[in-house]
C-alpha positions as a Python dict, from the first residue, in 0.01 Angstrom:
ca = {
    (1, 'M'): (0, 0, 0),
    (2, 'Q'): (152, 326, -118),
    (3, 'G'): (-150, 554, -137),
    (4, 'V'): (-492, 607, 19),
    (5, 'L'): (-772, 769, -181),
    (6, 'F'): (-1039, 936, 31),
    (7, 'D'): (-1396, 1015, -55),
    (8, 'L'): (-1499, 1335, 128),
    (9, 'D'): (-1868, 1334, 219),
    (10, 'G'): (-1939, 1063, 475),
    (11, 'V'): (-1572, 971, 517),
    (12, 'I'): (-1387, 1287, 622),
    (13, 'T'): (-1689, 1493, 723),
    (14, 'D'): (-2065, 1464, 687),
    (15, 'T'): (-2193, 1725, 446),
    (16, 'A'): (-2468, 1505, 298),
    (17, 'K'): (-2726, 1677, 520),
    (18, 'F'): (-2618, 2015, 380),
    (19, 'H'): (-2637, 1884, 24),
    (20, 'F'): (-2988, 1751, 70),
    (21, 'K'): (-3105, 2062, 248),
    (22, 'A'): (-2985, 2269, -49),
    (23, 'W'): (-3132, 2029, -308),
    (24, 'S'): (-3466, 2025, -125),
    (25, 'R'): (-3482, 2403, -116),
    (26, 'L'): (-3394, 2427, -486),
    (27, 'A'): (-3656, 2166, -580),
    (28, 'K'): (-3924, 2353, -387),
    (29, 'E'): (-3831, 2702, -505),
    (30, 'K'): (-3753, 2628, -872),
    (31, 'L'): (-3959, 2318, -950),
    (32, 'D'): (-4239, 2331, -692),
    (33, 'V'): (-4151, 1975, -592),
    (34, 'T'): (-4103, 1835, -240),
    (35, 'L'): (-3827, 1576, -222),
    (36, 'P'): (-3900, 1288, 21),
    (37, 'A'): (-3635, 1216, 284),
    (38, 'S'): (-3573, 878, 120),
    (39, 'F'): (-3450, 1057, -194),
    (40, 'E'): (-3134, 1171, -13),
    (41, 'S'): (-2969, 832, -76),
    (42, 'D'): (-3034, 868, -452),
    (43, 'L'): (-2813, 1177, -460),
    (44, 'K'): (-2528, 1037, -253),
    (45, 'G'): (-2183, 1027, -408),
    (46, 'I'): (-2275, 1160, -753),
    (47, 'S'): (-2198, 1486, -932),
    (48, 'R'): (-2400, 1805, -914),
    (49, 'L'): (-2539, 1775, -1268),
    (50, 'D'): (-2617, 1405, -1225),
    (51, 'S'): (-2807, 1496, -907),
    (52, 'M'): (-2993, 1771, -1090),
    (53, 'N'): (-3095, 1529, -1365),
    (54, 'R'): (-3218, 1273, -1112),
    (55, 'I'): (-3433, 1538, -945),
    (56, 'L'): (-3579, 1643, -1279),
    (57, 'K'): (-3656, 1281, -1361),
    (58, 'F'): (-3821, 1234, -1021),
    (59, 'A'): (-4031, 1545, -1088),
    (60, 'K'): (-4111, 1420, -1442),
    (61, 'L'): (-3959, 1740, -1580),
    (62, 'E'): (-3654, 1594, -1754),
    (63, 'N'): (-3740, 1741, -2096),
    (64, 'K'): (-3864, 2080, -1982),
    (65, 'Y'): (-3537, 2268, -1927),
    (66, 'S'): (-3240, 2355, -2148),
    (67, 'A'): (-2884, 2260, -2058),
    (68, 'D'): (-2816, 2623, -1961),
    (69, 'E'): (-3123, 2634, -1735),
    (70, 'I'): (-3023, 2307, -1567),
    (71, 'D'): (-2671, 2437, -1514),
    (72, 'A'): (-2808, 2760, -1364),
    (73, 'M'): (-3020, 2562, -1117),
    (74, 'A'): (-2721, 2349, -1023),
    (75, 'Q'): (-2519, 2667, -962),
    (76, 'Y'): (-2798, 2805, -743),
    (77, 'K'): (-2798, 2484, -539),
    (78, 'N'): (-2422, 2523, -495),
    (79, 'K'): (-2471, 2878, -366),
    (80, 'L'): (-2717, 2748, -105),
    (81, 'Y'): (-2478, 2464, -15),
    (82, 'L'): (-2173, 2692, 18),
    (83, 'N'): (-2365, 2909, 262),
    (84, 'E'): (-2425, 2601, 479),
    (85, 'I'): (-2071, 2457, 467),
    (86, 'S'): (-1911, 2794, 540),
    (87, 'K'): (-2001, 2714, 902),
    (88, 'L'): (-1785, 2397, 911),
    (89, 'T'): (-1502, 2375, 1168),
    (90, 'Q'): (-1252, 2117, 1291),
    (91, 'K'): (-1529, 1984, 1518),
    (92, 'D'): (-1706, 1856, 1206),
    (93, 'I'): (-1428, 1608, 1118),
    (94, 'L'): (-1568, 1257, 1156),
    (95, 'P'): (-1439, 1041, 1446),
    (96, 'G'): (-1103, 872, 1394),
    (97, 'I'): (-1008, 1058, 1076),
    (98, 'E'): (-746, 1287, 1231),
    (99, 'N'): (-573, 990, 1397),
    (100, 'L'): (-589, 793, 1071),
    (101, 'L'): (-427, 1076, 874),
    (102, 'D'): (-149, 1101, 1134),
    (103, 'E'): (-88, 723, 1121),
    (104, 'L'): (-74, 723, 742),
    (105, 'A'): (169, 1015, 741),
    (106, 'V'): (399, 836, 988),
    (107, 'N'): (399, 535, 754),
    (108, 'K'): (479, 760, 455),
    (109, 'I'): (154, 681, 272),
    (110, 'K'): (53, 934, 6),
    (111, 'L'): (-295, 1080, 57),
    (112, 'S'): (-533, 1200, -213),
    (113, 'V'): (-898, 1312, -214),
    (114, 'A'): (-1129, 1158, -474),
    (115, 'S'): (-1456, 1345, -431),
    (116, 'A'): (-1732, 1432, -675),
    (117, 'S'): (-1753, 1766, -493),
    (118, 'K'): (-1594, 2066, -662),
    (119, 'N'): (-1594, 2225, -317),
    (120, 'A'): (-1348, 1975, -169),
    (121, 'P'): (-1058, 2226, -133),
    (122, 'F'): (-1287, 2476, 42),
    (123, 'I'): (-1428, 2210, 277),
    (124, 'L'): (-1084, 2074, 369),
    (125, 'E'): (-967, 2428, 440),
    (126, 'K'): (-1264, 2491, 670),
    (127, 'L'): (-1184, 2164, 852),
    (128, 'G'): (-815, 2256, 883),
    (129, 'L'): (-709, 1943, 692),
    (130, 'K'): (-604, 2075, 351),
    (131, 'D'): (-230, 2061, 424),
    (132, 'Q'): (-249, 1696, 533),
    (133, 'F'): (-336, 1576, 183),
    (134, 'D'): (-81, 1545, -93),
    (135, 'A'): (-341, 1602, -366),
    (136, 'I'): (-706, 1671, -440),
    (137, 'A'): (-845, 1533, -765),
    (138, 'D'): (-1043, 1788, -965),
    (139, 'P'): (-1380, 1638, -1070),
    (140, 'A'): (-1401, 1897, -1350),
    (141, 'K'): (-1106, 1726, -1519),
    (142, 'V'): (-1259, 1377, -1544),
    (143, 'A'): (-1498, 1261, -1813),
    (144, 'H'): (-1733, 1050, -1602),
    (145, 'G'): (-1851, 1064, -1241),
    (146, 'K'): (-1886, 774, -998),
    (147, 'P'): (-1951, 479, -1041),
    (148, 'A'): (-1704, 526, -1328),
    (149, 'P'): (-1344, 493, -1201),
    (150, 'D'): (-1220, 825, -1343),
    (151, 'I'): (-1198, 1030, -1022),
    (152, 'F'): (-1007, 757, -835),
    (153, 'I'): (-767, 708, -1125),
    (154, 'E'): (-709, 1084, -1131),
    (155, 'A'): (-658, 1090, -752),
    (156, 'A'): (-397, 813, -778),
    (157, 'N'): (-225, 982, -1073),
    (158, 'K'): (-194, 1306, -877),
    (159, 'I'): (14, 1130, -610),
    (160, 'H'): (208, 933, -876),
    (161, 'V'): (92, 595, -745),
    (162, 'A'): (-71, 321, -951),
    (163, 'P'): (-435, 258, -845),
    (164, 'G'): (-343, -103, -775),
    (165, 'Q'): (-110, 19, -499),
    (166, 'C'): (-388, 220, -335),
    (167, 'V'): (-675, 170, -92),
    (168, 'G'): (-988, 377, -152),
    (169, 'I'): (-1233, 467, 126),
    (170, 'E'): (-1601, 522, 47),
    (171, 'D'): (-1941, 528, 216),
    (172, 'A'): (-2154, 498, -100),
    (173, 'K'): (-2228, 215, -343),
    (174, 'A'): (-2132, 424, -647),
    (175, 'G'): (-1802, 511, -481),
    (176, 'V'): (-1716, 150, -395),
    (177, 'E'): (-1792, 50, -755),
    (178, 'A'): (-1565, 331, -877),
    (179, 'I'): (-1277, 219, -654),
    (180, 'K'): (-1305, -141, -773),
    (181, 'A'): (-1330, -33, -1138),
    (182, 'A'): (-1012, 174, -1091),
    (183, 'G'): (-828, -138, -974),
    (184, 'A'): (-778, -22, -615),
    (185, 'I'): (-876, -196, -291),
    (186, 'A'): (-1210, -74, -155),
    (187, 'V'): (-1285, -12, 212),
    (188, 'G'): (-1650, 70, 279),
    (189, 'V'): (-1771, 274, 577),
    (190, 'G'): (-2119, 225, 722),
    (191, 'S'): (-2386, -39, 772),
    (192, 'S'): (-2547, -19, 428),
    (193, 'T'): (-2581, -347, 237),
    (194, 'D'): (-2493, -141, -73),
    (195, 'L'): (-2127, -169, 31),
    (196, 'S'): (-2116, -545, -31),
    (197, 'E'): (-1866, -510, -317),
    (198, 'A'): (-1605, -356, -85),
    (199, 'D'): (-1304, -569, 11),
    (200, 'T'): (-1347, -467, 375),
    (201, 'V'): (-1631, -285, 552),
    (202, 'V'): (-1614, -103, 885),
    (203, 'A'): (-1919, 23, 1073),
    (204, 'S'): (-1790, 376, 1123),
    (205, 'T'): (-1494, 604, 1055),
    (206, 'G'): (-1384, 552, 1414),
    (207, 'E'): (-1279, 198, 1315),
    (208, 'L'): (-1049, 316, 1036),
    (209, 'T'): (-681, 268, 1122),
    (210, 'Y'): (-358, 216, 930),
    (211, 'S'): (-370, -150, 1033),
    (212, 'V'): (-724, -200, 898),
    (213, 'L'): (-630, -45, 561),
    (214, 'A'): (-304, -241, 538),
    (215, 'Q'): (-483, -569, 614),
    (216, 'A'): (-747, -493, 349),
    (217, 'F'): (-470, -427, 100),
    (218, 'R'): (-286, -751, 185),
    (219, 'K'): (-609, -956, 149),
}
């Protein structure tokens, strides 16, 4: 194991609630649609435009808006979301993550972020973690979002490590599929049965350690 590729939402911090709050407000204001709480999982781990298209499909409005109008709505959602995440602090780092980053650094493991979020640099800065990562993959530079492997391949390339020498950490089905498709070892976080394709699954971020990742890699 030479590198670890981190998803952001649900692994380093939990911003999913902020995402859904922003999507729900957009859907109500712009589409006059109320998103059910169960729809949150449908938007987990995918790009902004993919999320927008899923909402339009749910609302049976997929052919009503132009590409420019859809992009404008996605940008409005991002404005709402940025207002929420501007309140993030170090206290919002998920349990065990700071210790894990320290352990990986001691063992000279390269660290890269593979998130569908274009706001990853801003979020890491708010959390005080930006300097602990060697690279952050830019989702704007990859052709396809998760479950395609592109973002994890890009994250590995940015730390000059082959994906096969990396462990990826994810809390979403699409993310686990992306890690596996990239040729890396997948560690899933959470109790969801959707993580069944992961090589190793832990119940929470508090269980993530260098030893757990190294054992997953050796398996």
